[in-house]
Coordinates of C-alpha atoms in Angstrom, one line a residue:
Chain A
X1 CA -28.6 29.6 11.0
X2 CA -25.0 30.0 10.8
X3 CA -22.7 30.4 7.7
X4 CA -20.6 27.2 8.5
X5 CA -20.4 24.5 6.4
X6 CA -21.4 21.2 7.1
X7 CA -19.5 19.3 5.7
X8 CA -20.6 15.9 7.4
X9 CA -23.5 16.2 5.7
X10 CA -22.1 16.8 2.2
X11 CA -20.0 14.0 1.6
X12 CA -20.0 14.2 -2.6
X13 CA -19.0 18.1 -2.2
X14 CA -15.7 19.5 -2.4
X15 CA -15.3 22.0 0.9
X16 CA -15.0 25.2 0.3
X17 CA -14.6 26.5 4.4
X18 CA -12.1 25.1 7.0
X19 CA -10.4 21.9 6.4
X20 CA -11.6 19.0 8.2
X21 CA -8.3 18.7 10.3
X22 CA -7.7 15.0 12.1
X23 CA -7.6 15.4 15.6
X24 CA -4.7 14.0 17.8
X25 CA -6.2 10.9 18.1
X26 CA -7.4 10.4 14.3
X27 CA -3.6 11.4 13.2
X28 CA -2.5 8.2 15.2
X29 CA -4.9 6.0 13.6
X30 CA -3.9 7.7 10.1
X31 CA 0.0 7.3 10.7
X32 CA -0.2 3.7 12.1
X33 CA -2.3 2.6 9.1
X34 CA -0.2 4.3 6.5
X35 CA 3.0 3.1 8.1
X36 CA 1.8 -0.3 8.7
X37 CA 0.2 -0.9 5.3
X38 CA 3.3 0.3 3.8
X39 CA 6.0 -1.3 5.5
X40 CA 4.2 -4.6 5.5
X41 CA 3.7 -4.4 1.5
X42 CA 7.2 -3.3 1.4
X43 CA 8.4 -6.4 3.6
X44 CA 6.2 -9.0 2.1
X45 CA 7.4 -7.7 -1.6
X46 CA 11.3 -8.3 -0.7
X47 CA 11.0 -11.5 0.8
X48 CA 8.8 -13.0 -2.3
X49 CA 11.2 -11.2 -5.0
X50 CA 14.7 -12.6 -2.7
X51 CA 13.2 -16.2 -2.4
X52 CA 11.6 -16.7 -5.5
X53 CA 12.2 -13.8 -8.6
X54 CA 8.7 -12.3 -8.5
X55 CA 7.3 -9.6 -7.0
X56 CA 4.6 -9.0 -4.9
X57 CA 2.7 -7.2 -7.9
X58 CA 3.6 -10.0 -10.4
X59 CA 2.6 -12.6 -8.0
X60 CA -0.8 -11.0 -8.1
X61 CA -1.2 -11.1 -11.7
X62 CA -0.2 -14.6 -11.5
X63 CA -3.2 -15.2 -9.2
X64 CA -5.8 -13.5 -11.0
X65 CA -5.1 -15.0 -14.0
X66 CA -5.5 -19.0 -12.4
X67 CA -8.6 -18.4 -10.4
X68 CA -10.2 -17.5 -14.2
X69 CA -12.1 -20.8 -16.4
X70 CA -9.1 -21.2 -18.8
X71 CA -6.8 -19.6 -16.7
X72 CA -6.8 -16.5 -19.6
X73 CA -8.3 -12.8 -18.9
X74 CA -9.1 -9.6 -20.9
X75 CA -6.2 -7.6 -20.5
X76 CA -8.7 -4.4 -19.5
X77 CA -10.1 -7.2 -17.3
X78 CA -6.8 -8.1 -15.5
X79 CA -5.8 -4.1 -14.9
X80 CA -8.9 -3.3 -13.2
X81 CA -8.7 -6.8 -11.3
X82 CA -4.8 -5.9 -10.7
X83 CA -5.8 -1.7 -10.0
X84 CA -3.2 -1.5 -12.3
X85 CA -2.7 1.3 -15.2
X86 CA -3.6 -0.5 -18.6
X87 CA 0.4 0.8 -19.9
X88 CA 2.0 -0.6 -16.5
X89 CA 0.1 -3.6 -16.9
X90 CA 1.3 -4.0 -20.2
X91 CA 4.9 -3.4 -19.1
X92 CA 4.6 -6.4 -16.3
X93 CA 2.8 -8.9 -18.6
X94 CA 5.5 -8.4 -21.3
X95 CA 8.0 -9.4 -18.5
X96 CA 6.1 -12.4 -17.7
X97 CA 6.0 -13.1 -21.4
X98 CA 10.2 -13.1 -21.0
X99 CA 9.8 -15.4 -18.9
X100 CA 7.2 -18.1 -21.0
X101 CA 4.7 -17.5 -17.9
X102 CA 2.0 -15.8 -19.7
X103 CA 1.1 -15.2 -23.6
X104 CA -1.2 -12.8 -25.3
X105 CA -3.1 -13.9 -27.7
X106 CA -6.1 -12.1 -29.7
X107 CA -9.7 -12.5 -28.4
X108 CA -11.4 -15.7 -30.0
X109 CA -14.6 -14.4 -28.9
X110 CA -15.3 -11.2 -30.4
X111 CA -11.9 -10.7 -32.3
X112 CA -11.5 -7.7 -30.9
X113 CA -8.7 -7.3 -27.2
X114 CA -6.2 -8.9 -26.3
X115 CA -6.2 -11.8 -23.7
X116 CA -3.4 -12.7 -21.2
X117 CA -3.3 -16.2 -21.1
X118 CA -1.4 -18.4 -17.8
X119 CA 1.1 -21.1 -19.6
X120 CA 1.7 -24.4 -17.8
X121 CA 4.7 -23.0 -16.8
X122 CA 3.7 -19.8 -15.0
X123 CA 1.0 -22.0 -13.1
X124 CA 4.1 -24.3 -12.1
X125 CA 6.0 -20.5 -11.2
X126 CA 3.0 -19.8 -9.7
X127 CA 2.6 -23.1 -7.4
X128 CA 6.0 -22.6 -6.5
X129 CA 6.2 -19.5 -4.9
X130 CA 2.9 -20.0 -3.2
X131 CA 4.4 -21.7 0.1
X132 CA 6.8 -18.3 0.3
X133 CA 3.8 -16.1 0.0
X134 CA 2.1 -17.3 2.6
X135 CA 4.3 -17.7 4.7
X136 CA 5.5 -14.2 4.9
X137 CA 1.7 -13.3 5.1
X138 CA 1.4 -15.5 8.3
X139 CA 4.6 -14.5 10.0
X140 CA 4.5 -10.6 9.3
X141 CA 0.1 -9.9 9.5
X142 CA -1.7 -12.9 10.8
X143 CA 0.9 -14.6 13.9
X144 CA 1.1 -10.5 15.2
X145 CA -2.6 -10.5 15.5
X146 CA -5.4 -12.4 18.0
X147 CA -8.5 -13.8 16.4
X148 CA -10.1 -10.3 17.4
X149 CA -8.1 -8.1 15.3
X150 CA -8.4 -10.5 12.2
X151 CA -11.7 -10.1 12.4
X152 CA -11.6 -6.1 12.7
X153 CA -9.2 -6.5 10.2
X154 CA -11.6 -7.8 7.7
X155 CA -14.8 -6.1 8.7
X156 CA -12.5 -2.4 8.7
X157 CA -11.2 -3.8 4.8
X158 CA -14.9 -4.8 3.6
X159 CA -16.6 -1.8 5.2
X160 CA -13.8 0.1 2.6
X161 CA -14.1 -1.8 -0.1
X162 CA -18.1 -0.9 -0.4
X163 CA -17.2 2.7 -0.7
X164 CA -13.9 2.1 -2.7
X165 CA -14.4 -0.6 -5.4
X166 CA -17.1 0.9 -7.0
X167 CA -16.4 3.0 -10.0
X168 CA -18.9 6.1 -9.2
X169 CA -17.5 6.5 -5.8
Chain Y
X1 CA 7.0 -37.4 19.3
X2 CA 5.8 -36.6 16.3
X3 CA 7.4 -35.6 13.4
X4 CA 5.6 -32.8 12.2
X5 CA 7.0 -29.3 12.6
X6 CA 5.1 -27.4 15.1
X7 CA 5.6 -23.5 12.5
X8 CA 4.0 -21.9 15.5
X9 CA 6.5 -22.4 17.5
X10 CA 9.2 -21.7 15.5
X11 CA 8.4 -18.2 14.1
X12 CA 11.7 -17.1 13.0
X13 CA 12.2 -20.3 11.1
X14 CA 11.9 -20.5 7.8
X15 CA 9.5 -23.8 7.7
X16 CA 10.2 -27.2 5.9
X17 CA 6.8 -29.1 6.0
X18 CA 3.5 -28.2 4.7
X19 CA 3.1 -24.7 4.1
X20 CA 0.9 -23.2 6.4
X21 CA -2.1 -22.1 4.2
X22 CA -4.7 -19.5 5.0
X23 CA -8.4 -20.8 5.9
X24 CA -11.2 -19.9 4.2
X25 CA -12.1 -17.3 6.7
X26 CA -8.2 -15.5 6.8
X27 CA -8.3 -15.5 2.9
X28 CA -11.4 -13.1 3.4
X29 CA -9.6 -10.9 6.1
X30 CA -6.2 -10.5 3.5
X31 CA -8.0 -10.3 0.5
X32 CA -10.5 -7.4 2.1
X33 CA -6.8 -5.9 3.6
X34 CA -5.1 -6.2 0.3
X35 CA -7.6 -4.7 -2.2
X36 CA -8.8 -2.4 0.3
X37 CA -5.6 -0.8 1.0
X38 CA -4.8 -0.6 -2.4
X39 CA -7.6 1.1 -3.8
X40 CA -7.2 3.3 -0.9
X41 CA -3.8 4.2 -1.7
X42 CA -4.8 4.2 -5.2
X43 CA -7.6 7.2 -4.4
X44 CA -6.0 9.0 -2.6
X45 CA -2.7 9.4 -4.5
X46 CA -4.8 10.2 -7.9
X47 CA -7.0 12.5 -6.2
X48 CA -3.8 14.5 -4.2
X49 CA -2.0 14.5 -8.0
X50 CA -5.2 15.7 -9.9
X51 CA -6.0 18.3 -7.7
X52 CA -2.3 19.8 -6.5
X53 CA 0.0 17.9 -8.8
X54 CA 2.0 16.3 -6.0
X55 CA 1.8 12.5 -5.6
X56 CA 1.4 10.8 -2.0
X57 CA 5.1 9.6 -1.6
X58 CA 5.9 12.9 -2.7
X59 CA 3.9 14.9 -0.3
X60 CA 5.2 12.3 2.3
X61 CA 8.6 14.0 2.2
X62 CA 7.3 17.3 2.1
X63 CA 5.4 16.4 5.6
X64 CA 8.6 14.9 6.9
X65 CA 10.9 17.5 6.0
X66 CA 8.1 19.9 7.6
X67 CA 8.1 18.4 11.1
X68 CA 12.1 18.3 11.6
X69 CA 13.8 21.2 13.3
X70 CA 15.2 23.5 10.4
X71 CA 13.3 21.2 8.1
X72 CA 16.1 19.7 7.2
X73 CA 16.8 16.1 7.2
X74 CA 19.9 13.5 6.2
X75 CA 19.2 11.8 3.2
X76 CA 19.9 8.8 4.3
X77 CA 17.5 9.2 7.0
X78 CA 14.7 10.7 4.6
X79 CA 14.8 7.2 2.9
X80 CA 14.1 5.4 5.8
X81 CA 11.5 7.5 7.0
X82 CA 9.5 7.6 4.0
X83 CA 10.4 3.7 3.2
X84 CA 12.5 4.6 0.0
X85 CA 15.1 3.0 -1.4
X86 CA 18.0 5.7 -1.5
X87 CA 18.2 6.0 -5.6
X88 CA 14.0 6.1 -5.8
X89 CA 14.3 9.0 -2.7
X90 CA 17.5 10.5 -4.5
X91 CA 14.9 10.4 -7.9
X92 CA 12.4 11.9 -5.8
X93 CA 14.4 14.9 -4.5
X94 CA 15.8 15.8 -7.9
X95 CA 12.1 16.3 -9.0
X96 CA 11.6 18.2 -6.2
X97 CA 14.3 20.5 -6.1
X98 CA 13.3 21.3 -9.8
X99 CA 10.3 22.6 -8.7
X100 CA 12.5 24.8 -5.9
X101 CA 10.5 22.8 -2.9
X102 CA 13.5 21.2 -1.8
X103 CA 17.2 22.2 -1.8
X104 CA 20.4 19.4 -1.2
X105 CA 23.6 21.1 1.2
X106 CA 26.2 19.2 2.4
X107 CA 25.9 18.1 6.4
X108 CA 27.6 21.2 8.3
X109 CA 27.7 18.9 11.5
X110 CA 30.3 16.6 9.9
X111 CA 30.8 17.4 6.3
X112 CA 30.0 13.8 5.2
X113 CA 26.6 13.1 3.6
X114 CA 23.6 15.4 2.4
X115 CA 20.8 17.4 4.0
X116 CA 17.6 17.1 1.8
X117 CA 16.4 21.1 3.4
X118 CA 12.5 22.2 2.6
X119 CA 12.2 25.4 1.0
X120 CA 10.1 28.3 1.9
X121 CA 8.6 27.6 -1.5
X122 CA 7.8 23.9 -0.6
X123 CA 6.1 24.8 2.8
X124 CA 4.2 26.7 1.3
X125 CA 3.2 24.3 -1.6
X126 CA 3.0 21.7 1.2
X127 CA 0.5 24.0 3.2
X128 CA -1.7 24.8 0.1
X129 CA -1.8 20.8 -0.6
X130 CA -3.0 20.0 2.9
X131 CA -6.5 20.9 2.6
X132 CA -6.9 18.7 -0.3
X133 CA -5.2 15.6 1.4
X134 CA -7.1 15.7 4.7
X135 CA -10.2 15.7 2.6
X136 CA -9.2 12.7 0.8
X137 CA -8.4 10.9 4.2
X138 CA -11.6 12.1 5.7
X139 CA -14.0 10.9 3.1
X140 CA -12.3 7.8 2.2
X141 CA -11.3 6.6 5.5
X142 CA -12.8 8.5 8.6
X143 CA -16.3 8.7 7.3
X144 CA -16.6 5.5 6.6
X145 CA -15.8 4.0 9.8
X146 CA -17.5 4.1 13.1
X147 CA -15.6 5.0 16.1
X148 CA -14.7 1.7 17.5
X149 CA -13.4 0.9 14.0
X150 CA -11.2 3.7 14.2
X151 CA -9.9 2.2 17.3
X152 CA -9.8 -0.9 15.6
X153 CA -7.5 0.7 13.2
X154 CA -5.3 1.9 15.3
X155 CA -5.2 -1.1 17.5
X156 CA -3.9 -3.2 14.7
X157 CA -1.8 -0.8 12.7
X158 CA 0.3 -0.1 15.8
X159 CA 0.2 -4.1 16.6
X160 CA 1.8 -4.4 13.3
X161 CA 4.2 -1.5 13.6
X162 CA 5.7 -3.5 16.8
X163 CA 6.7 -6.4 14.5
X164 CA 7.6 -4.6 11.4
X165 CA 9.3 -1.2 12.3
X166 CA 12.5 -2.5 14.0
X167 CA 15.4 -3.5 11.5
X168 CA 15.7 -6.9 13.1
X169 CA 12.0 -8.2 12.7

């Protein structure tokens, strides 16, 4: 037996030896994800704020809200649906309030939360900006890549999202 | 001849016909991209705060500033490394050179512009915080993907660093 930690094998455990360093060839796939992923947020969030007023992060909020029966959402709901902080959350749907796209209103329900609700006019906002969106998607993530890589794409992003979007992990 | 605009063709057009909607099966690939990455993100920039009380973009410019000769670096060129707007990196730099990690000097070379250097202090902070940020990479990225989807990551990230990281794309 030796003293050395495995920690392969002891995934839920903080370490307590030698840091799992990356190797040469894991630090290029860590660098080319996290410069990737955060250019191309960066890139698709200025082109949808300079052609149409709303960014990336309100455009999602947007979309959550009109994929919903009634187009309306608990605002808890929309945070976690958003991975948004409940006060920053807040903040953005009081902007989108400014502009008459969404409107709170009490829970009929149970009377208790709050629920952002779409107006007609933030699904007309909404419907508007969809043709900018998607193209900025095509031309900066799906025209660079061959049918191959969309699919690794999405198998690498679901294969994630198991181990990331569930709230004990 | 049809009239139809061929997009495909025309990538650095902005189109004028029928947007150029995603499929059913491309939704899947950028919604499992975009939730995905931003949990990711998400995790590990909670779990680097909690635990060393330095956030992501912030140990970002530590690692940058690290990795230069003299660890020193333009401001200007700071920004664009870490993908900062020059008032959110100026912001950033303030925070840190209350906490004596970083220090500002004027550009010896040529006497215009300002050197963001990394302190002896912040080296140190940025060694101690290392551990804790590999380990976050490790367990929510590298051990959850098999080898060829490490490749896979790679393969695509630096596919979309060709389109994105040049200022003309």
């Amino acid at each position: 037996m030796t003293s050395q930690v495995s920690f392969g094998s002891q995934p839920t455990v903080r370490p307590v030896g030698e840091p799992r360093w990356l190797d040469a060839e894991e630090q290029k796939a860590w660098r080319a994800w996290l410069f990737s992923t955060l250019l191309l947020q960066d890139r698709l969030d200025r082109e949808l704020t300079h052609e149409t007023g709303i960014s990336h992060a309100y455009y999602e909020i947007l979309v959550a809200l009109s994929e919903t029966p009634g187009r309306m959402m608990r605002m808890s709901e929309l945070a976690d649906r958003c991975l948004s902080s409940r006060s920053r959350l807040s903040h953005a749907v009081s902007r989108l309030e400014e502009r008459g796209w969404v409107r709170r209103q009490v829970c009929a329900e149970d009377g208790r939360g709050q629920l952002a609700v779409l107006t007609d006019e933030g699904f007309a906002a909404l419907e508007a900006a969809a043709p900018v969106h998607v193209e900025g998607v095509r031309t900066h993530l799906f025209d660079q890549l061959n049918p191959q890589q969309v699919e690794n794409l999405r198998d690498i992003g679901e294969t994630l999202l198991r181990h990331l979007d569930q709230p004990s992990a």
